[in-house]
PDB file of C-alpha atoms (C1' of nucleotides) in Angstrom:
ATOM      1  CA  UNK A 161      -9.125  -9.257 -12.416  1.00  0.00           C
ATOM      2  CA  UNK A 162      -6.662 -11.627 -11.581  1.00  0.00           C
ATOM      3  CA  UNK A 163      -4.585  -9.464  -9.121  1.00  0.00           C
ATOM      4  CA  UNK A 164      -5.308 -10.253  -5.293  1.00  0.00           C
ATOM      5  CA  UNK A 165      -7.917  -8.242  -3.985  1.00  0.00           C
ATOM      6  CA  UNK A 166      -8.382  -8.698   0.083  1.00  0.00           C
ATOM      7  CA  UNK A 167     -11.520  -8.202   1.712  1.00  0.00           C
ATOM      8  CA  UNK A 168     -12.846  -7.923   5.281  1.00  0.00           C
ATOM      9  CA  UNK A 169     -10.358 -11.389   5.893  1.00  0.00           C
ATOM     10  CA  UNK A 170      -7.181  -9.505   5.521  1.00  0.00           C
ATOM     11  CA  UNK A 171      -5.068  -9.782   8.424  1.00  0.00           C
ATOM     12  CA  UNK A 172      -3.117  -6.747   7.548  1.00  0.00           C
ATOM     13  CA  UNK A 173      -5.589  -4.401   9.114  1.00  0.00           C
ATOM     14  CA  UNK A 174      -5.322  -6.227  12.152  1.00  0.00           C
ATOM     15  CA  UNK A 175      -1.656  -6.264  12.005  1.00  0.00           C
ATOM     16  CA  UNK A 176      -1.664  -2.578  11.943  1.00  0.00           C
ATOM     17  CA  UNK A 177      -4.146  -2.120  14.722  1.00  0.00           C
ATOM     18  CA  UNK A 178      -2.447  -4.018  16.984  1.00  0.00           C
ATOM     19  CA  UNK A 179       0.810  -2.391  16.294  1.00  0.00           C
ATOM     20  CA  UNK A 180      -1.013   0.853  16.659  1.00  0.00           C
ATOM     21  CA  UNK A 181      -2.132  -0.215  19.819  1.00  0.00           C
ATOM     22  CA  UNK A 182       1.162  -1.323  21.145  1.00  0.00           C
ATOM     23  CA  UNK A 183       2.425   2.296  20.258  1.00  0.00           C
ATOM     24  CA  UNK A 184      -0.693   3.827  22.257  1.00  0.00           C
ATOM     25  CA  UNK A 185      -1.913   5.553  19.243  1.00  0.00           C
ATOM     26  CA  UNK A 186      -5.118   6.340  18.395  1.00  0.00           C
ATOM     27  CA  UNK A 187      -6.797   6.213  15.067  1.00  0.00           C
ATOM     28  CA  UNK A 188      -6.703   9.578  14.602  1.00  0.00           C
ATOM     29  CA  UNK A 189      -3.000  10.257  15.710  1.00  0.00           C
ATOM     30  CA  UNK A 190      -1.371   7.744  13.399  1.00  0.00           C
ATOM     31  CA  UNK A 191      -3.775   8.807  10.531  1.00  0.00           C
ATOM     32  CA  UNK A 192      -2.618  12.379  11.038  1.00  0.00           C
ATOM     33  CA  UNK A 193       1.195  10.876  11.265  1.00  0.00           C
ATOM     34  CA  UNK A 194       0.275   8.975   8.029  1.00  0.00           C
ATOM     35  CA  UNK A 195      -1.507  11.962   6.345  1.00  0.00           C
ATOM     36  CA  UNK A 196      -4.230   9.590   5.628  1.00  0.00           C
ATOM     37  CA  UNK A 197      -7.809  10.136   7.056  1.00  0.00           C
ATOM     38  CA  UNK A 198      -8.904   8.659  10.260  1.00  0.00           C
ATOM     39  CA  UNK A 199     -11.962   7.329   8.405  1.00  0.00           C
ATOM     40  CA  UNK A 200      -9.424   5.615   5.819  1.00  0.00           C
ATOM     41  CA  UNK A 201      -7.312   4.123   8.694  1.00  0.00           C
ATOM     42  CA  UNK A 202     -10.410   2.728  10.350  1.00  0.00           C
ATOM     43  CA  UNK A 203     -11.592   1.068   7.533  1.00  0.00           C
ATOM     44  CA  UNK A 204      -7.816  -0.483   6.700  1.00  0.00           C
ATOM     45  CA  UNK A 205      -7.756  -1.786  10.265  1.00  0.00           C
ATOM     46  CA  UNK A 206     -11.216  -3.622   9.687  1.00  0.00           C
ATOM     47  CA  UNK A 207     -10.188  -5.212   6.457  1.00  0.00           C
ATOM     48  CA  UNK A 208     -12.756  -2.997   4.305  1.00  0.00           C
ATOM     49  CA  UNK A 209      -9.909  -1.007   2.118  1.00  0.00           C
ATOM     50  CA  UNK A 210      -6.861  -1.571   0.521  1.00  0.00           C
ATOM     51  CA  UNK A 211      -4.237   0.574   1.048  1.00  0.00           C
ATOM     52  CA  UNK A 212      -2.155   1.648  -1.942  1.00  0.00           C
ATOM     53  CA  UNK A 213       1.734   1.385  -1.863  1.00  0.00           C
ATOM     54  CA  UNK A 214       2.348   4.721  -0.668  1.00  0.00           C
ATOM     55  CA  UNK A 215      -0.127   4.427   2.254  1.00  0.00           C
ATOM     56  CA  UNK A 216       1.260   1.296   3.187  1.00  0.00           C
ATOM     57  CA  UNK A 217       4.784   2.852   3.309  1.00  0.00           C
ATOM     58  CA  UNK A 218       3.429   5.828   5.114  1.00  0.00           C
ATOM     59  CA  UNK A 219       1.846   3.587   7.704  1.00  0.00           C
ATOM     60  CA  UNK A 220       5.295   1.779   7.914  1.00  0.00           C
ATOM     61  CA  UNK A 221       6.776   5.168   8.603  1.00  0.00           C
ATOM     62  CA  UNK A 222       4.093   6.360  10.998  1.00  0.00           C
ATOM     63  CA  UNK A 223       4.611   2.860  13.070  1.00  0.00           C
ATOM     64  CA  UNK A 224       8.196   3.041  13.144  1.00  0.00           C
ATOM     65  CA  UNK A 225       8.696  -0.261  11.669  1.00  0.00           C
ATOM     66  CA  UNK A 226      10.205  -1.142   8.498  1.00  0.00           C
ATOM     67  CA  UNK A 227       8.203  -1.188   5.209  1.00  0.00           C
ATOM     68  CA  UNK A 228       9.473  -4.745   4.553  1.00  0.00           C
ATOM     69  CA  UNK A 229       7.821  -5.870   7.702  1.00  0.00           C
ATOM     70  CA  UNK A 230       4.564  -4.288   6.652  1.00  0.00           C
ATOM     71  CA  UNK A 231       4.630  -5.535   3.349  1.00  0.00           C
ATOM     72  CA  UNK A 232       5.077  -9.214   4.066  1.00  0.00           C
ATOM     73  CA  UNK A 233       2.348  -8.768   6.595  1.00  0.00           C
ATOM     74  CA  UNK A 234       0.519  -7.906   3.324  1.00  0.00           C
ATOM     75  CA  UNK A 235       1.355 -10.833   1.961  1.00  0.00           C
ATOM     76  CA  UNK A 236       3.355  -8.915  -1.046  1.00  0.00           C
ATOM     77  CA  UNK A 237       6.920  -9.577   0.242  1.00  0.00           C
ATOM     78  CA  UNK A 238       8.147 -12.976   0.571  1.00  0.00           C
ATOM     79  CA  UNK A 239       9.055 -13.034   4.309  1.00  0.00           C
ATOM     80  CA  UNK A 240      11.568 -15.341   4.094  1.00  0.00           C
ATOM     81  CA  UNK A 241      14.379 -12.948   3.774  1.00  0.00           C
ATOM     82  CA  UNK A 242      17.924 -13.420   4.431  1.00  0.00           C
ATOM     83  CA  UNK A 243      20.223 -15.681   6.749  1.00  0.00           C
ATOM     84  CA  UNK A 244      19.521 -14.211  10.185  1.00  0.00           C
ATOM     85  CA  UNK A 245      22.554 -12.348  11.273  1.00  0.00           C
ATOM     86  CA  UNK A 246      22.173  -8.565  12.364  1.00  0.00           C
ATOM     87  CA  UNK A 247      20.551  -8.072  15.875  1.00  0.00           C
ATOM     88  CA  UNK A 248      19.008  -4.757  15.021  1.00  0.00           C
ATOM     89  CA  UNK A 249      17.481  -5.923  11.905  1.00  0.00           C
ATOM     90  CA  UNK A 250      15.875  -8.920  13.528  1.00  0.00           C
ATOM     91  CA  UNK A 251      14.443  -6.266  16.091  1.00  0.00           C
ATOM     92  CA  UNK A 252      13.272  -3.749  13.599  1.00  0.00           C
ATOM     93  CA  UNK A 253      11.535  -6.804  11.773  1.00  0.00           C
ATOM     94  CA  UNK A 254       9.684  -7.912  14.931  1.00  0.00           C
ATOM     95  CA  UNK A 255       6.061  -7.758  14.521  1.00  0.00           C
ATOM     96  CA  UNK A 256       5.305  -8.068  17.876  1.00  0.00           C
ATOM     97  CA  UNK A 257       7.370  -5.588  19.579  1.00  0.00           C
ATOM     98  CA  UNK A 258       6.061  -2.010  19.713  1.00  0.00           C
ATOM     99  CA  UNK A 259       8.107   0.885  18.696  1.00  0.00           C
ATOM    100  CA  UNK A 260       9.451   1.964  22.118  1.00  0.00           C
ATOM    101  CA  UNK A 261      10.159  -1.757  23.016  1.00  0.00           C
ATOM    102  CA  UNK A 262      12.218  -1.679  19.662  1.00  0.00           C
ATOM    103  CA  UNK A 263      14.113   1.279  20.484  1.00  0.00           C
ATOM    104  CA  UNK A 264      14.965  -0.152  23.745  1.00  0.00           C
ATOM    105  CA  UNK A 265      16.218  -3.116  22.832  1.00  0.00           C
ATOM    106  CA  UNK A 266      18.334  -1.555  19.803  1.00  0.00           C
ATOM    107  CA  UNK A 267      19.619   0.982  22.897  1.00  0.00           C
ATOM    108  CA  UNK A 268      20.663  -1.923  25.135  1.00  0.00           C
ATOM    109  CA  UNK A 269      22.030  -4.056  22.086  1.00  0.00           C
ATOM    110  CA  UNK A 270      24.272  -1.133  21.249  1.00  0.00           C
ATOM    111  CA  UNK A 271      25.576  -0.162  24.425  1.00  0.00           C
ATOM    112  CA  UNK A 272      26.998  -3.501  24.972  1.00  0.00           C
ATOM    113  CA  UNK A 273      28.760  -3.543  21.853  1.00  0.00           C
ATOM    114  CA  UNK A 274      30.012  -0.231  22.926  1.00  0.00           C
ATOM    115  CA  UNK A 275      31.158  -1.505  26.376  1.00  0.00           C
ATOM    116  CA  UNK A 276      32.580  -4.345  24.318  1.00  0.00           C
ATOM    117  CA  UNK A 277      34.661  -2.296  22.500  1.00  0.00           C
ATOM    118  CA  UNK A 278      36.157  -0.866  25.288  1.00  0.00           C
ATOM    119  CA  UNK A 279      38.053  -3.766  26.658  1.00  0.00           C
TER     120      UNK A 279
ATOM    121  CA  UNK B 238      -3.295  14.704  -0.134  1.00  0.00           C
ATOM    122  CA  UNK B 239       0.105  14.680   1.946  1.00  0.00           C
ATOM    123  CA  UNK B 240       0.987  10.854   0.758  1.00  0.00           C
ATOM    124  CA  UNK B 241       3.260  11.025  -2.279  1.00  0.00           C
ATOM    125  CA  UNK B 242       1.629  11.197  -5.589  1.00  0.00           C
ATOM    126  CA  UNK B 243       3.561  10.513  -8.853  1.00  0.00           C
ATOM    127  CA  UNK B 244       2.536  11.845 -11.984  1.00  0.00           C
ATOM    128  CA  UNK B 245       4.565  11.555 -15.299  1.00  0.00           C
ATOM    129  CA  UNK B 246       7.764  12.157 -13.564  1.00  0.00           C
ATOM    130  CA  UNK B 247       8.022   8.822 -11.947  1.00  0.00           C
ATOM    131  CA  UNK B 248      11.341   6.928 -13.044  1.00  0.00           C
ATOM    132  CA  UNK B 249       9.545   3.883 -12.023  1.00  0.00           C
ATOM    133  CA  UNK B 250       7.728   3.674 -15.264  1.00  0.00           C
ATOM    134  CA  UNK B 251      10.656   3.974 -17.108  1.00  0.00           C
ATOM    135  CA  UNK B 252      12.291   1.264 -15.188  1.00  0.00           C
ATOM    136  CA  UNK B 253       9.510  -0.975 -15.925  1.00  0.00           C
ATOM    137  CA  UNK B 254       9.857  -0.459 -19.545  1.00  0.00           C
ATOM    138  CA  UNK B 255      13.308  -0.899 -19.737  1.00  0.00           C
ATOM    139  CA  UNK B 256      12.913  -4.172 -17.806  1.00  0.00           C
ATOM    140  CA  UNK B 257      10.190  -5.252 -20.138  1.00  0.00           C
ATOM    141  CA  UNK B 258      12.335  -4.446 -23.203  1.00  0.00           C
ATOM    142  CA  UNK B 259      15.428  -6.237 -21.790  1.00  0.00           C
ATOM    143  CA  UNK B 260      13.196  -9.453 -21.549  1.00  0.00           C
ATOM    144  CA  UNK B 261      11.930  -8.674 -25.205  1.00  0.00           C
ATOM    145  CA  UNK B 262       8.370  -8.503 -23.933  1.00  0.00           C
ATOM    146  CA  UNK B 263       5.545  -6.844 -25.796  1.00  0.00           C
ATOM    147  CA  UNK B 264       3.404  -4.580 -23.496  1.00  0.00           C
ATOM    148  CA  UNK B 265       0.817  -7.100 -24.114  1.00  0.00           C
ATOM    149  CA  UNK B 266       2.846  -9.920 -23.347  1.00  0.00           C
ATOM    150  CA  UNK B 267       3.853  -8.944 -20.074  1.00  0.00           C
ATOM    151  CA  UNK B 268       0.551  -7.204 -19.074  1.00  0.00           C
ATOM    152  CA  UNK B 269      -1.184 -10.673 -19.492  1.00  0.00           C
ATOM    153  CA  UNK B 270       1.727 -12.265 -17.574  1.00  0.00           C
ATOM    154  CA  UNK B 271       1.056 -10.038 -14.817  1.00  0.00           C
ATOM    155  CA  UNK B 272      -2.710 -10.157 -15.066  1.00  0.00           C
ATOM    156  CA  UNK B 273      -3.391  -6.517 -15.898  1.00  0.00           C
ATOM    157  CA  UNK B 274      -4.741  -4.723 -19.018  1.00  0.00           C
ATOM    158  CA  UNK B 275      -2.144  -3.575 -21.922  1.00  0.00           C
ATOM    159  CA  UNK B 276      -3.632  -0.268 -21.614  1.00  0.00           C
ATOM    160  CA  UNK B 277      -3.190   0.001 -17.928  1.00  0.00           C
ATOM    161  CA  UNK B 278       0.561  -1.027 -18.099  1.00  0.00           C
ATOM    162  CA  UNK B 279       1.300   1.512 -21.108  1.00  0.00           C
ATOM    163  CA  UNK B 280      -0.011   3.829 -18.477  1.00  0.00           C
ATOM    164  CA  UNK B 281       2.038   3.024 -16.002  1.00  0.00           C
ATOM    165  CA  UNK B 282       5.519   2.998 -17.965  1.00  0.00           C
ATOM    166  CA  UNK B 283       4.661   6.397 -19.033  1.00  0.00           C
ATOM    167  CA  UNK B 284       4.177   7.632 -15.823  1.00  0.00           C
ATOM    168  CA  UNK B 285       0.082   8.474 -15.831  1.00  0.00           C
ATOM    169  CA  UNK B 286      -0.794   5.854 -13.830  1.00  0.00           C
ATOM    170  CA  UNK B 287       0.450   4.841  -9.929  1.00  0.00           C
ATOM    171  CA  UNK B 288       0.217   1.006  -9.724  1.00  0.00           C
ATOM    172  CA  UNK B 289      -1.511  -0.508  -6.744  1.00  0.00           C
ATOM    173  CA  UNK B 290       0.789  -2.727  -4.282  1.00  0.00           C
ATOM    174  CA  UNK B 291      -0.555  -5.764  -5.825  1.00  0.00           C
ATOM    175  CA  UNK B 292      -0.138  -4.753  -9.623  1.00  0.00           C
ATOM    176  CA  UNK B 293       3.374  -3.924  -8.763  1.00  0.00           C
ATOM    177  CA  UNK B 294       4.257  -7.234  -6.819  1.00  0.00           C
ATOM    178  CA  UNK B 295       2.314  -8.478  -9.983  1.00  0.00           C
ATOM    179  CA  UNK B 296       4.741  -6.757 -12.254  1.00  0.00           C
ATOM    180  CA  UNK B 297       7.774  -7.957  -9.901  1.00  0.00           C
ATOM    181  CA  UNK B 298       6.674 -11.431 -10.693  1.00  0.00           C
ATOM    182  CA  UNK B 299       6.100 -10.791 -14.391  1.00  0.00           C
ATOM    183  CA  UNK B 300       9.594  -9.281 -14.738  1.00  0.00           C
ATOM    184  CA  UNK B 301      11.109 -11.955 -12.872  1.00  0.00           C
ATOM    185  CA  UNK B 302      12.685  -9.781 -10.322  1.00  0.00           C
ATOM    186  CA  UNK B 303      12.216  -9.635  -6.653  1.00  0.00           C
ATOM    187  CA  UNK B 304       9.538  -7.495  -5.518  1.00  0.00           C
ATOM    188  CA  UNK B 305      12.277  -5.701  -3.134  1.00  0.00           C
ATOM    189  CA  UNK B 306      13.810  -4.495  -6.249  1.00  0.00           C
ATOM    190  CA  UNK B 307      10.916  -2.851  -7.650  1.00  0.00           C
ATOM    191  CA  UNK B 308       9.713  -1.415  -4.672  1.00  0.00           C
ATOM    192  CA  UNK B 309      13.030   0.119  -3.902  1.00  0.00           C
ATOM    193  CA  UNK B 310      12.762   1.692  -7.864  1.00  0.00           C
ATOM    194  CA  UNK B 311       9.426   2.941  -6.536  1.00  0.00           C
ATOM    195  CA  UNK B 312      11.160   4.669  -3.776  1.00  0.00           C
ATOM    196  CA  UNK B 313       8.975   2.478  -1.345  1.00  0.00           C
ATOM    197  CA  UNK B 314      11.521   0.477   0.239  1.00  0.00           C
ATOM    198  CA  UNK B 315      14.789   1.652   1.618  1.00  0.00           C
ATOM    199  CA  UNK B 316      17.395   0.009  -0.608  1.00  0.00           C
ATOM    200  CA  UNK B 317      18.841  -0.957   2.906  1.00  0.00           C
ATOM    201  CA  UNK B 318      18.309  -4.904   2.365  1.00  0.00           C
ATOM    202  CA  UNK B 319      18.243  -6.389   5.907  1.00  0.00           C
ATOM    203  CA  UNK B 320      18.493  -9.987   6.873  1.00  0.00           C
ATOM    204  CA  UNK B 321      17.846 -11.358  10.127  1.00  0.00           C
ATOM    205  CA  UNK B 322      14.239 -12.946  11.184  1.00  0.00           C
ATOM    206  CA  UNK B 323      14.417 -14.260  14.433  1.00  0.00           C
ATOM    207  CA  UNK B 324      15.325 -11.868  17.217  1.00  0.00           C
ATOM    208  CA  UNK B 325      16.468 -14.589  19.961  1.00  0.00           C
ATOM    209  CA  UNK B 326      18.383 -16.489  16.983  1.00  0.00           C
ATOM    210  CA  UNK B 327      19.959 -13.196  15.827  1.00  0.00           C
ATOM    211  CA  UNK B 328      21.258 -12.689  19.591  1.00  0.00           C
ATOM    212  CA  UNK B 329      22.604 -16.198  19.825  1.00  0.00           C
ATOM    213  CA  UNK B 330      24.706 -16.030  16.735  1.00  0.00           C
ATOM    214  CA  UNK B 331      25.946 -12.657  17.772  1.00  0.00           C
ATOM    215  CA  UNK B 332      29.830 -13.193  18.042  1.00  0.00           C
ATOM    216  CA  UNK B 333      30.315  -9.540  19.806  1.00  0.00           C
ATOM    217  CA  UNK B 334      27.952 -10.301  22.753  1.00  0.00           C
ATOM    218  CA  UNK B 335      29.051 -12.138  25.869  1.00  0.00           C
ATOM    219  CA  UNK B 336      27.448 -14.713  27.067  1.00  0.00           C
ATOM    220  CA  UNK B 337      25.556 -12.594  29.484  1.00  0.00           C
ATOM    221  CA  UNK B 338      24.401  -9.879  27.756  1.00  0.00           C
ATOM    222  CA  UNK B 339      22.717 -12.333  25.207  1.00  0.00           C
ATOM    223  CA  UNK B 340      20.944 -13.483  28.151  1.00  0.00           C
ATOM    224  CA  UNK B 341      19.757  -9.981  29.215  1.00  0.00           C
ATOM    225  CA  UNK B 342      18.614  -9.149  25.862  1.00  0.00           C
ATOM    226  CA  UNK B 343      16.879 -12.336  25.455  1.00  0.00           C
ATOM    227  CA  UNK B 344      15.111 -12.055  28.855  1.00  0.00           C
ATOM    228  CA  UNK B 345      14.284  -8.625  27.769  1.00  0.00           C
ATOM    229  CA  UNK B 346      12.747  -9.345  24.711  1.00  0.00           C
ATOM    230  CA  UNK B 347      10.945 -12.351  26.306  1.00  0.00           C
ATOM    231  CA  UNK B 348       9.272 -10.126  28.949  1.00  0.00           C
ATOM    232  CA  UNK B 349       8.075  -7.519  26.210  1.00  0.00           C
ATOM    233  CA  UNK B 350       6.421 -10.205  24.404  1.00  0.00           C
ATOM    234  CA  UNK B 351       4.947 -11.236  27.340  1.00  0.00           C
ATOM    235  CA  UNK B 352       3.686  -7.741  28.449  1.00  0.00           C
ATOM    236  CA  UNK B 353       2.433  -7.442  25.172  1.00  0.00           C
ATOM    237  CA  UNK B 354       0.185 -10.715  25.503  1.00  0.00           C
ATOM    238  CA  UNK B 355      -1.464  -9.324  28.318  1.00  0.00           C
ATOM    239  CA  UNK B 356      -3.018  -6.361  26.998  1.00  0.00           C
TER     240      UNK B 356
ATOM    241  C1'  DA C 158     -25.394  18.056  34.384  1.00  0.00           C
ATOM    242  C1'  DA C 159     -23.692  20.243  30.875  1.00  0.00           C
ATOM    243  C1'  DA C 160     -19.967  21.463  28.257  1.00  0.00           C
ATOM    244  C1'  DG C 161     -15.287  19.721  26.264  1.00  0.00           C
ATOM    245  C1'  DA C 162     -12.469  16.636  24.449  1.00  0.00           C
ATOM    246  C1'  DG C 163     -11.276  11.897  23.329  1.00  0.00           C
ATOM    247  C1'  DT C 164     -12.243   7.539  21.287  1.00  0.00           C
ATOM    248  C1'  DG C 165     -13.882   4.593  16.909  1.00  0.00           C
ATOM    249  C1'  DC C 166     -16.959   4.155  13.218  1.00  0.00           C
ATOM    250  C1'  DT C 167     -20.305   5.570   9.573  1.00  0.00           C
ATOM    251  C1'  DT C 168     -22.222   7.933   5.270  1.00  0.00           C
ATOM    252  C1'  DA C 169     -22.165  10.933   0.926  1.00  0.00           C
ATOM    253  C1'  DC C 170     -18.837  12.178  -1.943  1.00  0.00           C
ATOM    254  C1'  DT C 171     -14.581  13.297  -5.122  1.00  0.00           C
ATOM    255  C1'  DT C 172     -10.662  11.369  -7.148  1.00  0.00           C
ATOM    256  C1'  DT C 173      -7.726   7.498  -8.980  1.00  0.00           C
ATOM    257  C1'  DT C 174      -7.369   2.945 -10.450  1.00  0.00           C
ATOM    258  C1'  DG C 175      -7.832  -0.520 -13.596  1.00  0.00           C
ATOM    259  C1'  DC C 176     -10.298  -2.499 -17.884  1.00  0.00           C
ATOM    260  C1'  DA C 177     -13.121  -3.420 -22.416  1.00  0.00           C
ATOM    261  C1'  DA C 178     -12.806  -1.884 -26.774  1.00  0.00           C
ATOM    262  C1'  DG C 179     -11.363   0.206 -30.378  1.00  0.00           C
ATOM    263  C1'  DC C 180      -7.952   3.478 -33.120  1.00  0.00           C
ATOM    264  C1'  DA C 181      -3.638   4.239 -35.918  1.00  0.00           C
ATOM    265  C1'  DC C 182       0.472   2.432 -37.280  1.00  0.00           C
ATOM    266  C1'  DC C 183       3.929  -0.851 -39.345  1.00  0.00           C
ATOM    267  C1'  DC C 184       5.110  -5.553 -41.012  1.00  0.00           C
ATOM    268  C1'  DG C 185       5.046  -9.755 -43.410  1.00  0.00           C
ATOM    269  C1'  DC C 186       2.816 -12.801 -46.883  1.00  0.00           C
ATOM    270  C1'  DG C 187      -0.368 -14.666 -50.324  1.00  0.00           C
TER     271       DG C 187
ATOM    272  C1'  DC D  77      -2.869  -4.660 -53.665  1.00  0.00           C
ATOM    273  C1'  DG D  78      -4.921  -6.413 -49.267  1.00  0.00           C
ATOM    274  C1'  DC D  79      -5.271  -8.549 -45.290  1.00  0.00           C
ATOM    275  C1'  DG D  80      -4.207 -10.710 -40.720  1.00  0.00           C
ATOM    276  C1'  DG D  81      -1.532  -9.727 -36.766  1.00  0.00           C
ATOM    277  C1'  DG D  82       1.984  -7.396 -34.390  1.00  0.00           C
ATOM    278  C1'  DT D  83       3.157  -3.102 -32.035  1.00  0.00           C
ATOM    279  C1'  DG D  84       2.118   0.824 -28.447  1.00  0.00           C
ATOM    280  C1'  DC D  85      -1.555   4.451 -27.240  1.00  0.00           C
ATOM    281  C1'  DT D  86      -6.371   6.577 -26.414  1.00  0.00           C
ATOM    282  C1'  DT D  87     -11.073   6.857 -24.755  1.00  0.00           C
ATOM    283  C1'  DG D  88     -14.989   5.983 -21.655  1.00  0.00           C
ATOM    284  C1'  DC D  89     -16.905   3.389 -18.183  1.00  0.00           C
ATOM    285  C1'  DA D  90     -17.347   0.531 -13.554  1.00  0.00           C
ATOM    286  C1'  DA D  91     -15.218   0.116  -9.233  1.00  0.00           C
ATOM    287  C1'  DA D  92     -12.086   0.762  -6.021  1.00  0.00           C
ATOM    288  C1'  DA D  93      -9.549   4.459  -2.903  1.00  0.00           C
ATOM    289  C1'  DG D  94      -9.375   8.152  -0.132  1.00  0.00           C
ATOM    290  C1'  DT D  95     -11.873  12.152   2.460  1.00  0.00           C
ATOM    291  C1'  DA D  96     -14.811  15.887   4.664  1.00  0.00           C
ATOM    292  C1'  DA D  97     -18.322  15.781   8.025  1.00  0.00           C
ATOM    293  C1'  DG D  98     -20.774  14.053  11.207  1.00  0.00           C
ATOM    294  C1'  DC D  99     -22.829  10.256  14.748  1.00  0.00           C
ATOM    295  C1'  DA D 100     -23.084   7.688  19.333  1.00  0.00           C
ATOM    296  C1'  DC D 101     -20.452   6.915  22.811  1.00  0.00           C
ATOM    297  C1'  DT D 102     -17.235   7.763  27.111  1.00  0.00           C
ATOM    298  C1'  DC D 103     -14.658  10.040  30.217  1.00  0.00           C
ATOM    299  C1'  DT D 104     -13.193  14.552  32.692  1.00  0.00           C
ATOM    300  C1'  DT D 105     -14.220  18.951  34.218  1.00  0.00           C
ATOM    301  C1'  DT D 106     -16.620  22.629  35.929  1.00  0.00           C
TER     302       DT D 106
END
DNA sequence: AAAGAGTGCTTACTTTTGCAAGCACCCGCG
DNA sequence: CGCGGGTGCTTGCAAAAGTAAGCACTCTTT
């Protein structure tokens, strides 16, 4: 078959689960938000199924993180990417933060910028 | 199924075909280079099949273009090219923040990371 | 303590992916 | 001509994706 196929070894599932738990979402909640079945999400998280591009995209949306991040985790996008500059982008890409935490950091950053513009 | 499914309407296939022709490759050549069957590639190009993440990645490699580009064409990646990787680094480099502000953002970020490790 | 809802997981099933094999066609060449 | 090799396309079929329904368990609530 020549094209990579991941089995129950894939770290992608674990990553998704971790993100879901950081956001305090149940399997069903995230599955609904993504338009996929909870059964399927459960299998993805445990590495038994290999989500298609569209499901991956939907998961990225549901988890409120950039599709790039998820695809990088899936080993599809080269994670290297760009030369580090934009704080907001860096926050959005960070795989260890919850959606809420990312939101807070971005807000804080932007309020700083705003204040600075004033003086 | 709620998740996007493309039929023979998809512009992705046409894009792939155009790229293939620009490279003066036959269907079989590109298919071989990608490790997929020529039958399947033919169907993808005409929009009858919906390549998985892995096939898409293989196609990007075979066409020698970045996976980002192809995924953007597939309508999966927002063409917004992000840079920046590391949050702390990005914050430290940001020229619009004060030292104090940088310190606060970094502290906030690190406390989030710490909290996440706990649960 | 039984009902009710929430959690994740399993099973049986349908639909889609992706391939091996083969079709029809167009060339260049002996 | 007639044959070998190029082109893209079609057609079954095996294997994987994805779902609906339901299981086992834990909490609340009554």
